[in-house]
Coordinates of C-alpha atoms and ligand atoms in Angstrom, one line a residue:
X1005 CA -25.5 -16.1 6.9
X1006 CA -21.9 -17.9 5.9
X1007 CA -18.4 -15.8 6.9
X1008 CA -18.7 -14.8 3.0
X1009 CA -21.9 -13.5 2.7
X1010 CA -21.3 -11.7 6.3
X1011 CA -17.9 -10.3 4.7
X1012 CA -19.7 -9.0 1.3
X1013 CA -22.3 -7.5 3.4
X1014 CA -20.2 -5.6 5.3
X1015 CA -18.5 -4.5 1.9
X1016 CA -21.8 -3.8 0.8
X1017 CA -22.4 -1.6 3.9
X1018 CA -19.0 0.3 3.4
X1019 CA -19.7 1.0 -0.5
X1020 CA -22.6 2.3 -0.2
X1021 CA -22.0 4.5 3.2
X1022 CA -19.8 8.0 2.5
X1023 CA -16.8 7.3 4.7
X1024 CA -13.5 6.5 3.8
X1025 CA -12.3 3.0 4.7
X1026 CA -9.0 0.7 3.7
X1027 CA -9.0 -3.2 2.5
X1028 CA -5.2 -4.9 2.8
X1029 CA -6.1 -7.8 0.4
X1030 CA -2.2 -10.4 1.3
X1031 CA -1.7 -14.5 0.9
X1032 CA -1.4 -14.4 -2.8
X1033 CA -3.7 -17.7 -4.2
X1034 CA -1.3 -18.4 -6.7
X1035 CA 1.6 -17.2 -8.0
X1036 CA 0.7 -13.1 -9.0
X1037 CA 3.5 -11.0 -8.5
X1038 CA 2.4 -8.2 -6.1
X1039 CA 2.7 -10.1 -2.4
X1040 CA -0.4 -7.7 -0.7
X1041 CA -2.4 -5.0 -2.5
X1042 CA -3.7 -1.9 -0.2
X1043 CA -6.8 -0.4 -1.8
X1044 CA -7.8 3.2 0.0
X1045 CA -11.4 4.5 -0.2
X1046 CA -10.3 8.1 0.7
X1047 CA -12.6 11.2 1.2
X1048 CA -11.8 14.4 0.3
X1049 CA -14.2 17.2 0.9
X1050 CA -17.1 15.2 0.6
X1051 CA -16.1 13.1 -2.5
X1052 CA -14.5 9.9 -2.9
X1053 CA -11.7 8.1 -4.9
X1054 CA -10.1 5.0 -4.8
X1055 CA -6.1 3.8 -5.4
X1056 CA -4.5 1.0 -5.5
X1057 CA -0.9 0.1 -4.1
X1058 CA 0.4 -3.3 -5.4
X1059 CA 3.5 -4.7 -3.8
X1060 CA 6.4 -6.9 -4.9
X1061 CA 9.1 -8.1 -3.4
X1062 CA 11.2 -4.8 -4.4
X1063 CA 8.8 -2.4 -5.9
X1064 CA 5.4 -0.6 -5.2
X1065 CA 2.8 0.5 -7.9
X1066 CA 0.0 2.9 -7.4
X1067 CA -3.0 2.8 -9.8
X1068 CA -6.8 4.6 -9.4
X1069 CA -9.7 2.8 -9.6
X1070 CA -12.7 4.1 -11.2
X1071 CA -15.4 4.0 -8.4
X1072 CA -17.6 2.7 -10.6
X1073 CA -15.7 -0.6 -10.9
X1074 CA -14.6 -0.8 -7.8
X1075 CA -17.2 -3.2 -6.3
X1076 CA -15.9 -5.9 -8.7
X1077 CA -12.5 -4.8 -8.5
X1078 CA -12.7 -6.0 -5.0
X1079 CA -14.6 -9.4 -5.9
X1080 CA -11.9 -10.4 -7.7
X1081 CA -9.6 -9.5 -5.2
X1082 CA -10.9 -11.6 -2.8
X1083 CA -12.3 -14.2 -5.0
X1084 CA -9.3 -14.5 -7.7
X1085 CA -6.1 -12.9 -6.2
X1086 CA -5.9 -13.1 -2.7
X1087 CA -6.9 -15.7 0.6
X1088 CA -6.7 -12.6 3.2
X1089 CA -8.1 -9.4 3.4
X1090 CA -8.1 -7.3 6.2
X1091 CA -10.9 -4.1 6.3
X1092 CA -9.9 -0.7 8.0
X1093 CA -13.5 1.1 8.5
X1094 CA -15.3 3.6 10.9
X1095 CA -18.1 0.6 10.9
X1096 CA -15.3 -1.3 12.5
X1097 CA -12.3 -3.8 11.7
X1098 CA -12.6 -6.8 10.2
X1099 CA -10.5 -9.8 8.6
X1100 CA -11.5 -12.6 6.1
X1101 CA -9.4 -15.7 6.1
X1102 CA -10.2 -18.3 3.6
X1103 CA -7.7 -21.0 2.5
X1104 CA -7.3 -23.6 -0.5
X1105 CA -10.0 -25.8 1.0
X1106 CA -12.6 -23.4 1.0
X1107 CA -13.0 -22.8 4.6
X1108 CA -13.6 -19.1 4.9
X1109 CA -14.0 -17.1 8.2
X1110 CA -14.9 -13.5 8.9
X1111 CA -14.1 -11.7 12.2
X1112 CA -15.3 -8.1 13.2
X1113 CA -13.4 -5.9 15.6
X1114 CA -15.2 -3.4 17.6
X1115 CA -12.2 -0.8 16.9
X1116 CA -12.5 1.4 14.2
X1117 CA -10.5 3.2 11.8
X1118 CA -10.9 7.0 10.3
X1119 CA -9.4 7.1 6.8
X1120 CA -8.5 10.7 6.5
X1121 CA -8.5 12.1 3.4
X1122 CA -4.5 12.5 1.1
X1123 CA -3.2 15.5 -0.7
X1124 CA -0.8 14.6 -3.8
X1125 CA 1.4 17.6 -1.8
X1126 CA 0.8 15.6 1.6
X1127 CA 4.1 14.0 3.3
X1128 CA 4.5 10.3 2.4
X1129 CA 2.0 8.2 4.5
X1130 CA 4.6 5.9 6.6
X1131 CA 3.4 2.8 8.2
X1132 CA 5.0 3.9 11.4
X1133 CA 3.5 7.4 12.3
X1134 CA 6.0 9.8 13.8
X1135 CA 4.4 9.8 17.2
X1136 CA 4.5 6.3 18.3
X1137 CA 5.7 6.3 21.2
X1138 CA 8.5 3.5 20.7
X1139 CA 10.4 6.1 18.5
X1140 CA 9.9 8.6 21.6
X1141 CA 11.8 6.3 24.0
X1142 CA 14.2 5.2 21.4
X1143 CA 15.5 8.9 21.1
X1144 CA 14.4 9.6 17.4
X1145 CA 11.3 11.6 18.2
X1146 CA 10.4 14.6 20.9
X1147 CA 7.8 14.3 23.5
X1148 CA 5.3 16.1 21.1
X1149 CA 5.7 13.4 18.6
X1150 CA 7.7 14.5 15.9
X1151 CA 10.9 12.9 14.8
X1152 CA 14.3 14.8 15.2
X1153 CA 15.8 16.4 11.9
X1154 CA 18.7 14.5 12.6
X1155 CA 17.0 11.1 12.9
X1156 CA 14.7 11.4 9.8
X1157 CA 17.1 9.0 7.6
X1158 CA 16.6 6.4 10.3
X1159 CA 12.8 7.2 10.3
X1160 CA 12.8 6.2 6.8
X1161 CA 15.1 3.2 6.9
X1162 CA 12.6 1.9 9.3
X1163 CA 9.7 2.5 7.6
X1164 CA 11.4 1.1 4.2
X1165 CA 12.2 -2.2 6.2
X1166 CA 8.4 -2.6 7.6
X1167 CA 7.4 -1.4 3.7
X1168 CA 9.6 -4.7 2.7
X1169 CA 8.4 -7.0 5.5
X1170 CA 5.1 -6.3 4.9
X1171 CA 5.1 -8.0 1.7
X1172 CA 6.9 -11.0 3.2
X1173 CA 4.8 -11.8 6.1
X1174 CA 5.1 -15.6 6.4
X1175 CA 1.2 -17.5 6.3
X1176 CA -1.6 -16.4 9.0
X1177 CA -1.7 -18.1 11.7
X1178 CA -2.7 -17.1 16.1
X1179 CA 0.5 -16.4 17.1
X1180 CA 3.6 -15.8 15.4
X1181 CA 7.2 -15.8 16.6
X1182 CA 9.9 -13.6 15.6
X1183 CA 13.9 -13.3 15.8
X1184 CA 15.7 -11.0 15.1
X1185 CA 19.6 -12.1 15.3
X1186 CA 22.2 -9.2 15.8
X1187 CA 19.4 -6.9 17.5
X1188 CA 22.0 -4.2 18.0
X1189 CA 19.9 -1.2 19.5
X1190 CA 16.7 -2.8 17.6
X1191 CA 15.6 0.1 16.1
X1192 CA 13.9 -2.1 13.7
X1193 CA 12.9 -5.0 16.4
X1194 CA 10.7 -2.1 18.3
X1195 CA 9.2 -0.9 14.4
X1196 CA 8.5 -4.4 13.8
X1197 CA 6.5 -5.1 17.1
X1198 CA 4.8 -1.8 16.9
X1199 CA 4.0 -2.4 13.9
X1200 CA 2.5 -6.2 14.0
X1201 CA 0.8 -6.0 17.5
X1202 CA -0.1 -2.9 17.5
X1203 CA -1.0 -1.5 13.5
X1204 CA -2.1 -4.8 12.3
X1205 CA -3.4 -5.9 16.0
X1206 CA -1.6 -9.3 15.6
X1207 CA -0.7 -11.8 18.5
X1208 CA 3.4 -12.0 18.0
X1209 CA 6.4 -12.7 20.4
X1210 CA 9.9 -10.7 19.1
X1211 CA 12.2 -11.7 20.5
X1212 CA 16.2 -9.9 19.7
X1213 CA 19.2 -11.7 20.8
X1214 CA 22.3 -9.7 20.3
X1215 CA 26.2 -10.9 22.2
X1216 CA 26.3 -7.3 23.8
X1217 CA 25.1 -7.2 27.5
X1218 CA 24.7 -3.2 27.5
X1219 CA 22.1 -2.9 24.7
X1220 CA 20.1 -6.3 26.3
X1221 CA 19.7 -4.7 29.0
X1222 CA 18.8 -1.0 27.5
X1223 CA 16.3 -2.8 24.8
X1224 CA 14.7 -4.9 27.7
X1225 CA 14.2 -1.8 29.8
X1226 CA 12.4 0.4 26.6
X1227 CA 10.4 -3.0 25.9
X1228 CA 9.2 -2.8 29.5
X1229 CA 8.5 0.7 29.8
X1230 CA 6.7 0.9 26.5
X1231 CA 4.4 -2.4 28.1
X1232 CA 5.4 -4.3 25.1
X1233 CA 4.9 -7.9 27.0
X1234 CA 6.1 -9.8 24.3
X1235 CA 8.8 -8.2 23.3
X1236 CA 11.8 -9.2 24.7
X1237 CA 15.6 -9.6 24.7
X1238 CA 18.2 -12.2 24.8
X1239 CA 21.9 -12.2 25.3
X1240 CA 23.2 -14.9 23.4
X1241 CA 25.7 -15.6 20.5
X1242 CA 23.9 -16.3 17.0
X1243 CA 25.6 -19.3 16.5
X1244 CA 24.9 -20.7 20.0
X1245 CA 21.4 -20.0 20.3
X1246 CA 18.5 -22.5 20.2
X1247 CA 15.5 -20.9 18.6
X1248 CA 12.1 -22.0 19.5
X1249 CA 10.1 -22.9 16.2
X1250 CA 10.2 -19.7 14.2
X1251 CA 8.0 -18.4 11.7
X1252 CA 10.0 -15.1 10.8
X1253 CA 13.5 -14.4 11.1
X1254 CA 15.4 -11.4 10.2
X1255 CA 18.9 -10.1 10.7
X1256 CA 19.8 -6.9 9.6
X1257 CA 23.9 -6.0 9.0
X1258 CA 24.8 -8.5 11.6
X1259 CA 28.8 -8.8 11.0
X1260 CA 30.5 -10.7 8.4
X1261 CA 29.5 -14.5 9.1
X1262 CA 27.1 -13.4 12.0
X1263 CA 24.7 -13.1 9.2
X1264 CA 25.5 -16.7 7.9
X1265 CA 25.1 -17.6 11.3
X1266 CA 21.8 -15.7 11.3
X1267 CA 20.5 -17.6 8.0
X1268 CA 21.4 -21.1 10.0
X1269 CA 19.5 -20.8 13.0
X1270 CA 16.5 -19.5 10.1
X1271 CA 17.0 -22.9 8.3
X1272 CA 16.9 -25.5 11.6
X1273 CA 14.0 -23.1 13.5
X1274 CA 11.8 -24.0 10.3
X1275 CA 11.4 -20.6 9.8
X1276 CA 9.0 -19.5 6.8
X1277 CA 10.3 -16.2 5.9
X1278 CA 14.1 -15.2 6.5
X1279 CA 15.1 -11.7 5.9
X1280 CA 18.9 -10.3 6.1
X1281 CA 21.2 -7.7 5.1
X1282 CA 24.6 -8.7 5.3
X1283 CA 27.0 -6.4 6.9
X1284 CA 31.0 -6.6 5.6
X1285 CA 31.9 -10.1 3.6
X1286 CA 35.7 -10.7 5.1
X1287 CA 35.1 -14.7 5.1
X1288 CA 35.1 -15.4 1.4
X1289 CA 37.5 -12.3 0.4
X1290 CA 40.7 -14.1 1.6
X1291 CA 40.0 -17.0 -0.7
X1292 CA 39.3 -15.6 -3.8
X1293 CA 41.8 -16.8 -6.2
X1294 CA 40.8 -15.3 -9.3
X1295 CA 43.6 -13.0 -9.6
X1296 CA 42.9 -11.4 -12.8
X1297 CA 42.8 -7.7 -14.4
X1298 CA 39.6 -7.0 -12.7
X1299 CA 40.3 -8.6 -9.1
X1300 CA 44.0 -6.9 -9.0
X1301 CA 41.6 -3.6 -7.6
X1302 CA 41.0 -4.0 -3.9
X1303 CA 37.9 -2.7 -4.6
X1304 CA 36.5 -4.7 -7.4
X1305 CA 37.2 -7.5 -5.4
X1306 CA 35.6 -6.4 -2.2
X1307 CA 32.3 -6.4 -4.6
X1308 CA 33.2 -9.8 -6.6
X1309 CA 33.4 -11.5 -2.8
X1310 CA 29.8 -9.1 -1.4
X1311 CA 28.1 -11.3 -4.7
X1312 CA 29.6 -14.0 -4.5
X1313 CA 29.2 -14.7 -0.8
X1314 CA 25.0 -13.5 -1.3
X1315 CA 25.0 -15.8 -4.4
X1316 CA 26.1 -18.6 -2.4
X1317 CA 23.9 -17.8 0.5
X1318 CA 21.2 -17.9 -1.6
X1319 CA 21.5 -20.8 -3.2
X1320 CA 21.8 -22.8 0.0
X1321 CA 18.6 -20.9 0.8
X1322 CA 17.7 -22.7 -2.4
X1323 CA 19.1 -26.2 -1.5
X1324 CA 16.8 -26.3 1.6
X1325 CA 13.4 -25.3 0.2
X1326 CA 13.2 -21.6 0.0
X1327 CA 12.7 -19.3 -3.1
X1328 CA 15.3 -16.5 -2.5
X1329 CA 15.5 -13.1 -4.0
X1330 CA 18.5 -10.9 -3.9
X1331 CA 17.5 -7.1 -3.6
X1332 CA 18.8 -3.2 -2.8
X1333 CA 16.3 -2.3 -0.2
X1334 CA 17.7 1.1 0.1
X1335 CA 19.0 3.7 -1.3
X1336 CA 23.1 4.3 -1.3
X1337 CA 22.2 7.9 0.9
X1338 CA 21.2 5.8 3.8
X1339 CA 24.0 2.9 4.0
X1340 CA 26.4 1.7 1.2
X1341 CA 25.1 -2.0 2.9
X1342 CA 21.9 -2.2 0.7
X1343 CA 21.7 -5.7 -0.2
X1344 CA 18.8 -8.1 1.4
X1345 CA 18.2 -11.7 0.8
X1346 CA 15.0 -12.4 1.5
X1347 CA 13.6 -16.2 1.4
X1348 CA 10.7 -17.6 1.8
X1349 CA 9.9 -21.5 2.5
X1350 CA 8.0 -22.2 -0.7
X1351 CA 9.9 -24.2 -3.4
X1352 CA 13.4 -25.9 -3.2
X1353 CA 15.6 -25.4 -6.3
X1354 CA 16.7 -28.7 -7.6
X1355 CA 19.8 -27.6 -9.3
X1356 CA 21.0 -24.9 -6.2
X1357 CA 23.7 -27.4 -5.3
X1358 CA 25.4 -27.8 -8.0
X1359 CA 25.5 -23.9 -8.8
X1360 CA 27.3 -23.6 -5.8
X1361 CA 30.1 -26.1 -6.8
X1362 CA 30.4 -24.2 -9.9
X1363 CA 30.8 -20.6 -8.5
X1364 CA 33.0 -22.4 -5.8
X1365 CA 35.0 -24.0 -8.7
X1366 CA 35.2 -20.4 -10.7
X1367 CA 36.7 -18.3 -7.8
X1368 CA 38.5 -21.1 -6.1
X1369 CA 36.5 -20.8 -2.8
X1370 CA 37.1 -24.0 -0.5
X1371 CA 34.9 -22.8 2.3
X1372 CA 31.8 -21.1 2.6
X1373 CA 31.3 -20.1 6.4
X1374 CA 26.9 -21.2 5.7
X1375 CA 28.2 -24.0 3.9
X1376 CA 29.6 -25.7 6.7
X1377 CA 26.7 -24.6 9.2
X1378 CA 24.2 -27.0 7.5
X1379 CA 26.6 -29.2 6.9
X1380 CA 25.7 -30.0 11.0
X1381 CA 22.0 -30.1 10.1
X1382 CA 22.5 -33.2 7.1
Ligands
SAM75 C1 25.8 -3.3 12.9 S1 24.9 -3.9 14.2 C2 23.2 -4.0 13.5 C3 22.2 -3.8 14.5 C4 20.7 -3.9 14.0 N1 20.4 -5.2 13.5 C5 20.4 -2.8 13.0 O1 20.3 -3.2 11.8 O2 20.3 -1.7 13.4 C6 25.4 -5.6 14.4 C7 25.0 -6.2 15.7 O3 25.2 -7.6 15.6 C8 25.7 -8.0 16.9 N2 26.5 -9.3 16.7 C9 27.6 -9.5 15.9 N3 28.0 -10.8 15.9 C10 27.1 -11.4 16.8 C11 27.0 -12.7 17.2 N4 27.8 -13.7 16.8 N5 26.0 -13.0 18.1 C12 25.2 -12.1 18.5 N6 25.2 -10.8 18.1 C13 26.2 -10.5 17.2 C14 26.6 -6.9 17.3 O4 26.8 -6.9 18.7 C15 25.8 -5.7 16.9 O5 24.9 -5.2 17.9

């Protein structure tokens, strides 16, 4: 039997058996807007229904399927929209890789999932549970697994960033490395390891690297503690550091031009998929010359210098070969610092330097802190 037929056996197996199972169908063949599409089998006293969740860069969208079109709905999943699919089953766990040459291989896991049945009145199904035990040690969460009152906002914002990274995983491949520049107390460092190692059971090293000794140390100690082997800590300054090739790398309201910084070391470590949300924008605010009726408000142009620093950022994104989205990835009741730039290595734009010239040339801005960083890397 080939990897394909073995794979739509095992589909075959789960559709007609009465248990609920879950398919992650990611790798987009060409370009579809959702990124990954999560279809749940669920069972719910005995009977069955099926839903979709499509995801973009920004958004979600939820359909049903009719079960009686579900076993094409997932042929042309597999055979039209997607290379990967990933299969969540009490028969076991499986994954099907195929690429653009046709070379298709499917692997079964002895672990199994239980797909447990949803209530429309249920709690919203996070991809990091309440009791794992990361957000235990990180002080969110009590010893009985259930996160504080006062840290549910956090609880969200992390499961909002994995809900985002998701989407942007960069391609498939046995390992991946991971940075994540400006770590702080890497909240979302521990989510993201959690969540790659041990929910999608993916080899990964993380590694954070933040200038403060203190929270090093305290991160390094949690990391060890929770037996997270390959995630670890570095002191370092982002500009200084020398990144092994990288495959993901985020940085998440690093300060001012600690993010441009951030986006640099992205750009020379190769990385696929870079992922920040800048913090405060003090670099370009001082230059801004356009002194008119709208810019005379300190706070008007404390916005004009946020876009105009991200548009630049982006661009140069642009110039070296990524296709870059500017986003809110969460709401205003979390953090009034909701923009993220995420990139991803898949197309340069032709025209991205001269775009800068011209919004450099419109708000009289000599000097873009990223601007100069690759400057080294010409
Ligand atoms: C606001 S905290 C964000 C922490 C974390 N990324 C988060 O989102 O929860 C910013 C972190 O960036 C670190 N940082 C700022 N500039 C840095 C630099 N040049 N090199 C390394 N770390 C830096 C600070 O020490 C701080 O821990």
């Amino acid at each position: 039997m080939t990897h394909k037929q073995k794979y739509l056996k095992f589909i075959d197996d789960l559709l007609s058996g009465e248990e609920g199972f879950k398919l992650i169908f990611s790798k987009p063949r060409k370009e579809i807007e959702a990124r990954s599409e999560t279809i749940e089998i669920i069972l719910d006293n005995k009977v069955r229904s099926a839903q979709s969740v499509k995801r973009t860069l920004t958004q979600h969208f939820t359909s049903v399927i009719e079960l009686k079109d579900l076993k094409l709905y997932l042929d042309t999943c597999i055979n039209d929209h997607y290379f990967y699919c990933e299969i969540f089953s009490g028969l076991g766990n499986a994954v099907l890789l195929q690429n653009n040459k046709g070379t298709t291989t499917f692997i079964q896991k002895k672990q199994t999932t239980t797909i447990h049945a949803k209530s429309h009145n249920k709690k919203k199904d996070y991809a990091i549970s309440e009791d794992a035990p990361f957000l235990r040690e990180l002080g969110l969460s009590s010893t009985q697994g259930k996160v504080y009152e006062q840290s549910q906002k956090k609880y969200r914002q992390i499961n909002k960033f994995i809900e985002i990274v998701q989407g942007l995983l960069p391609p498939s491949k046995d390992l991946w490395h991971i940075a994540d520049m400006g770590c702080g107390k890497a909240y979302l460092t521990f989510a993201l390891y959690h969540y790659i190692a041990e929910v999608l059971d993916k080899n990964v090293i993380i590694t954070g690297y933040d200038i403060r000794p203190e929270l090093i140390a305290q991160c390094n100690d949690i990391a060890q503690k929770l037996g997270y082997k390959n995630l670890s800590f570095k002191q370092a300054n982002i500009e200084e550091t020398i990144l092994p090739p990288t495959d993901l790398l985020i940085a998440l309201h690093a300060c001012d031009i600690a993010t441009d910084m951030a986006i640099y070391q992205g750009i020379v470590s190769g990385a696929h998929t870079i992922v920040v949300a800048p913090c405060c924008h003090k670099q370009i605010r001082k230059q801004i010359q356009l002194r008119n009726g709208i810019l005379k408000h300190g706070i008007l142009l404390e916005r004009t210098a946020e876009m105009v620093t991200d548009a630049i950022r982006s661009l140069i994104l642009e110039d070296h070969g990524y296709k870059s989205k500017i986003f809110e990835f969460i709401n205003t009741e979390h953090t009034q610092k909701n923009t993220m730039i995420a990139a991803q290595k898949i197309k340069r734009n032709e025209n991205a330097a001269i775009e800068i010239k011209d919004i450099k040339e419109n708000y009289g801005i000599h000097f873009h802190y990223l601007e100069k960083l690759v400057e080294k890397s010409y």
